[in-house]
Amino acid sequence: MAAGRRGLAIMALLIMLAAANAPAATKTPEILVFGDSLTAGFGLPPEASFPARLEAKMHADGIEVRVVNAGVSGDTTAGGLARLDWALADKPDLVIVELGANDALRGIDPATVRANLDAIIVKIQASGAKLLLAGMRAPPNWGEEYQDKFDRIYPELAHAHDAPLYPFFLEGVAMKPELNQPDGLHPNDRGVAAVVDHIAPHVARLLGGKS
């Protein structure tokens, strides 16, 4: 009986040592896409949304990642700031911020937009997550002065916070009917694919993957 107990004790010790020396499970990097209808996938099936297509693109390029869709249609920078703490609760590794389009459409004071985005950037950087700021551009209907003030928000904030900037989220897609839905504002399936192809190398570099 004593020998049997000694054998069990030795086996238990060996199991404990093996567990202690086993490599820790690697957490799949998580990207939080924090935006409005442009990232939520307005007018598209879930699998055609920007986050879903970005995840598929990363996987195709050999980069294992999980992309979370935190886009809310109609959201403004104020709405984004109000829900940010909840969105960061799962501690993503990278946050893509795509907000401001609805602010511009509504003619919200650029100073207010800047303050909201500034607070969003501060919170994300304080969380330890990497950040990619996706820029927006104001429509021409509010006049040149508004456009100038609004369009300067993103590069100036990126510079102030030393944050990577993707200058215009809809680069190569905006104002192209063949790449947009009938409303002229939201990318269609082909448009989303183009956005993903353009931004994916920037995301890969931030994750430490291939460019």
Short mmCIF file of C-alpha atoms in Angstrom, two decimals:
data_model
loop_
_atom_site.label_atom_id
_atom_site.label_comp_id
_atom_site.label_asym_id
_atom_site.label_seq_id
_atom_site.Cartn_x
_atom_site.Cartn_y
_atom_site.Cartn_z
CA MET A 1 0.00 0.00 0.00
CA ALA A 2 2.83 2.40 0.93
CA ALA A 3 4.61 1.67 -2.34
CA GLY A 4 1.39 2.30 -4.21
CA ARG A 5 0.91 5.66 -2.52
CA ARG A 6 4.52 6.61 -3.29
CA GLY A 7 3.92 5.70 -6.92
CA LEU A 8 0.82 7.84 -7.11
CA ALA A 9 2.65 10.73 -5.46
CA ILE A 10 5.50 10.49 -7.95
CA MET A 11 3.05 10.36 -10.85
CA ALA A 12 1.21 13.41 -9.54
CA LEU A 13 4.51 15.27 -9.19
CA LEU A 14 5.51 14.40 -12.74
CA ILE A 15 2.16 15.63 -14.05
CA MET A 16 2.57 18.91 -12.16
CA LEU A 17 6.09 19.39 -13.52
CA ALA A 18 4.92 18.66 -17.06
CA ALA A 19 2.08 21.17 -16.72
CA ALA A 20 4.43 23.81 -15.33
CA ASN A 21 6.83 23.37 -18.24
CA ALA A 22 4.17 23.19 -20.94
CA PRO A 23 4.06 26.22 -23.25
CA ALA A 24 1.23 28.61 -22.48
CA ALA A 25 -1.64 28.60 -24.94
CA THR A 26 -1.21 31.40 -27.45
CA LYS A 27 -4.11 33.83 -27.58
CA THR A 28 -5.33 34.58 -31.06
CA PRO A 29 -4.84 38.32 -31.66
CA GLU A 30 -8.12 40.22 -31.65
CA ILE A 31 -8.95 43.24 -33.80
CA LEU A 32 -11.85 45.43 -32.72
CA VAL A 33 -13.40 47.32 -35.62
CA PHE A 34 -14.98 50.28 -33.87
CA GLY A 35 -17.10 52.30 -36.24
CA ASP A 36 -20.45 53.13 -37.79
CA SER A 37 -22.51 51.71 -40.66
CA LEU A 38 -19.47 51.62 -42.94
CA THR A 39 -17.96 48.90 -40.77
CA ALA A 40 -21.20 47.46 -39.38
CA GLY A 41 -22.06 46.18 -42.86
CA PHE A 42 -25.14 48.26 -43.62
CA GLY A 43 -27.12 46.75 -46.51
CA LEU A 44 -24.92 43.65 -46.72
CA PRO A 45 -25.06 40.10 -45.37
CA PRO A 46 -22.85 39.60 -42.28
CA GLU A 47 -20.23 37.66 -44.22
CA ALA A 48 -19.77 40.61 -46.60
CA SER A 49 -19.20 43.21 -43.87
CA PHE A 50 -15.82 44.88 -43.50
CA PRO A 51 -14.82 42.99 -40.31
CA ALA A 52 -15.74 39.60 -41.80
CA ARG A 53 -13.91 40.34 -45.05
CA LEU A 54 -10.88 41.67 -43.18
CA GLU A 55 -10.66 38.50 -41.08
CA ALA A 56 -10.91 36.36 -44.21
CA LYS A 57 -8.19 38.42 -45.90
CA MET A 58 -5.87 38.12 -42.89
CA HIS A 59 -6.39 34.35 -42.81
CA ALA A 60 -5.74 34.10 -46.55
CA ASP A 61 -2.48 35.96 -46.01
CA GLY A 62 -1.42 33.53 -43.29
CA ILE A 63 -2.19 35.79 -40.32
CA GLU A 64 -4.28 34.18 -37.60
CA VAL A 65 -6.56 36.81 -36.10
CA ARG A 66 -10.09 37.30 -34.80
CA VAL A 67 -11.93 40.39 -36.01
CA VAL A 68 -14.82 41.71 -33.91
CA ASN A 69 -17.52 43.84 -35.51
CA ALA A 70 -18.21 46.78 -33.18
CA GLY A 71 -19.80 48.94 -35.85
CA VAL A 72 -23.11 50.63 -35.04
CA SER A 73 -25.09 52.12 -37.90
CA GLY A 74 -25.76 55.82 -37.43
CA ASP A 75 -23.14 56.19 -34.72
CA THR A 76 -21.31 59.48 -34.22
CA THR A 77 -18.04 60.16 -32.43
CA ALA A 78 -20.08 61.06 -29.33
CA GLY A 79 -21.91 57.74 -29.49
CA GLY A 80 -18.64 55.91 -29.96
CA LEU A 81 -17.07 57.59 -26.96
CA ALA A 82 -20.10 56.67 -24.83
CA ARG A 83 -19.81 52.94 -25.61
CA LEU A 84 -16.03 52.63 -25.81
CA ASP A 85 -15.37 51.30 -22.31
CA TRP A 86 -17.77 48.43 -22.92
CA ALA A 87 -16.20 47.71 -26.32
CA LEU A 88 -12.71 47.52 -24.79
CA ALA A 89 -13.77 45.11 -22.04
CA ASP A 90 -12.40 42.07 -23.93
CA LYS A 91 -9.00 43.77 -24.24
CA PRO A 92 -8.45 43.69 -28.02
CA ASP A 93 -4.92 43.78 -29.37
CA LEU A 94 -5.72 46.32 -32.09
CA VAL A 95 -8.58 48.78 -32.49
CA ILE A 96 -9.48 50.24 -35.89
CA VAL A 97 -11.36 53.48 -35.26
CA GLU A 98 -13.69 54.43 -38.11
CA LEU A 99 -15.95 57.23 -36.89
CA GLY A 100 -16.87 60.73 -38.00
CA ALA A 101 -18.79 60.19 -41.22
CA ASN A 102 -22.15 60.77 -39.53
CA ASP A 103 -20.81 63.81 -37.71
CA ALA A 104 -19.81 65.31 -41.05
CA LEU A 105 -23.15 64.48 -42.67
CA ARG A 106 -24.92 66.25 -39.80
CA GLY A 107 -22.60 69.24 -39.85
CA ILE A 108 -21.48 68.73 -36.24
CA ASP A 109 -18.89 71.29 -35.12
CA PRO A 110 -15.41 69.96 -36.03
CA ALA A 111 -14.17 71.06 -32.61
CA THR A 112 -16.65 68.66 -31.01
CA VAL A 113 -15.66 65.85 -33.38
CA ARG A 114 -12.00 66.47 -32.59
CA ALA A 115 -12.60 66.40 -28.83
CA ASN A 116 -14.54 63.14 -29.05
CA LEU A 117 -11.95 61.42 -31.22
CA ASP A 118 -9.17 62.73 -28.99
CA ALA A 119 -10.84 61.15 -25.95
CA ILE A 120 -11.37 57.89 -27.85
CA ILE A 121 -7.70 57.71 -28.82
CA VAL A 122 -6.58 58.42 -25.25
CA LYS A 123 -8.78 55.65 -23.87
CA ILE A 124 -7.61 53.10 -26.43
CA GLN A 125 -3.94 53.87 -25.92
CA ALA A 126 -4.40 53.73 -22.14
CA SER A 127 -5.90 50.25 -22.52
CA GLY A 128 -2.66 48.99 -24.04
CA ALA A 129 -4.22 48.18 -27.41
CA LYS A 130 -2.64 49.25 -30.67
CA LEU A 131 -4.63 51.75 -32.70
CA LEU A 132 -5.26 52.44 -36.36
CA LEU A 133 -7.14 55.68 -36.96
CA ALA A 134 -9.16 55.63 -40.17
CA GLY A 135 -9.74 59.11 -41.52
CA MET A 136 -12.93 60.57 -42.92
CA ARG A 137 -13.63 63.52 -45.19
CA ALA A 138 -16.42 66.05 -44.98
CA PRO A 139 -18.96 66.40 -47.80
CA PRO A 140 -18.82 69.65 -49.79
CA ASN A 141 -22.31 70.85 -48.84
CA TRP A 142 -21.15 72.52 -45.60
CA GLY A 143 -18.66 74.75 -47.39
CA GLU A 144 -14.90 74.94 -47.73
CA GLU A 145 -14.26 76.24 -44.22
CA TYR A 146 -16.07 73.30 -42.64
CA GLN A 147 -14.33 70.85 -44.96
CA ASP A 148 -10.92 72.23 -44.13
CA LYS A 149 -11.49 72.12 -40.36
CA PHE A 150 -12.98 68.64 -40.45
CA ASP A 151 -10.45 67.06 -42.80
CA ARG A 152 -7.55 68.30 -40.65
CA ILE A 153 -8.84 66.49 -37.56
CA TYR A 154 -7.49 63.04 -38.39
CA PRO A 155 -3.90 63.82 -39.44
CA GLU A 156 -3.50 66.30 -36.61
CA LEU A 157 -4.75 63.86 -33.96
CA ALA A 158 -2.62 61.06 -35.38
CA HIS A 159 0.42 63.33 -35.16
CA ALA A 160 -0.44 64.54 -31.65
CA HIS A 161 -0.85 61.00 -30.31
CA ASP A 162 1.82 59.32 -32.46
CA ALA A 163 -0.91 57.03 -33.80
CA PRO A 164 -0.90 55.25 -37.18
CA LEU A 165 -3.27 56.87 -39.65
CA TYR A 166 -5.06 55.40 -42.64
CA PRO A 167 -5.89 58.76 -44.25
CA PHE A 168 -9.29 57.96 -45.78
CA PHE A 169 -11.27 54.82 -45.02
CA LEU A 170 -13.11 54.92 -48.37
CA GLU A 171 -10.01 55.58 -50.46
CA GLY A 172 -10.57 54.35 -54.01
CA VAL A 173 -14.23 53.59 -53.32
CA ALA A 174 -15.99 56.87 -52.53
CA MET A 175 -17.87 58.48 -55.43
CA LYS A 176 -17.59 55.37 -57.60
CA PRO A 177 -21.13 54.13 -58.37
CA GLU A 178 -19.97 50.64 -59.30
CA LEU A 179 -18.47 50.18 -55.82
CA ASN A 180 -21.34 51.63 -53.80
CA GLN A 181 -24.92 50.82 -52.93
CA PRO A 182 -27.72 52.88 -54.51
CA ASP A 183 -27.53 55.46 -51.70
CA GLY A 184 -24.06 56.42 -52.90
CA LEU A 185 -22.74 56.36 -49.33
CA HIS A 186 -22.23 52.73 -48.37
CA PRO A 187 -19.89 50.35 -50.20
CA ASN A 188 -21.42 47.34 -51.88
CA ASP A 189 -19.79 43.92 -51.79
CA ARG A 190 -17.15 44.91 -54.33
CA GLY A 191 -16.56 48.18 -52.54
CA VAL A 192 -15.96 46.50 -49.20
CA ALA A 193 -13.54 44.09 -50.86
CA ALA A 194 -11.63 47.07 -52.26
CA VAL A 195 -11.50 48.81 -48.87
CA VAL A 196 -10.17 45.61 -47.28
CA ASP A 197 -7.51 45.16 -49.96
CA HIS A 198 -6.32 48.74 -49.42
CA ILE A 199 -6.20 48.71 -45.62
CA ALA A 200 -5.09 45.11 -44.99
CA PRO A 201 -1.33 45.77 -45.42
CA HIS A 202 -1.50 48.52 -42.78
CA VAL A 203 -3.30 46.16 -40.40
CA ALA A 204 -0.80 43.37 -41.05
CA ARG A 205 2.14 45.65 -40.24
CA LEU A 206 0.56 46.69 -36.95
CA LEU A 207 0.05 43.03 -36.03
CA GLY A 208 3.63 42.26 -36.92
CA GLY A 209 2.64 40.15 -39.89
CA LYS A 210 3.54 40.35 -43.55
CA SER A 211 3.01 43.65 -45.32
#
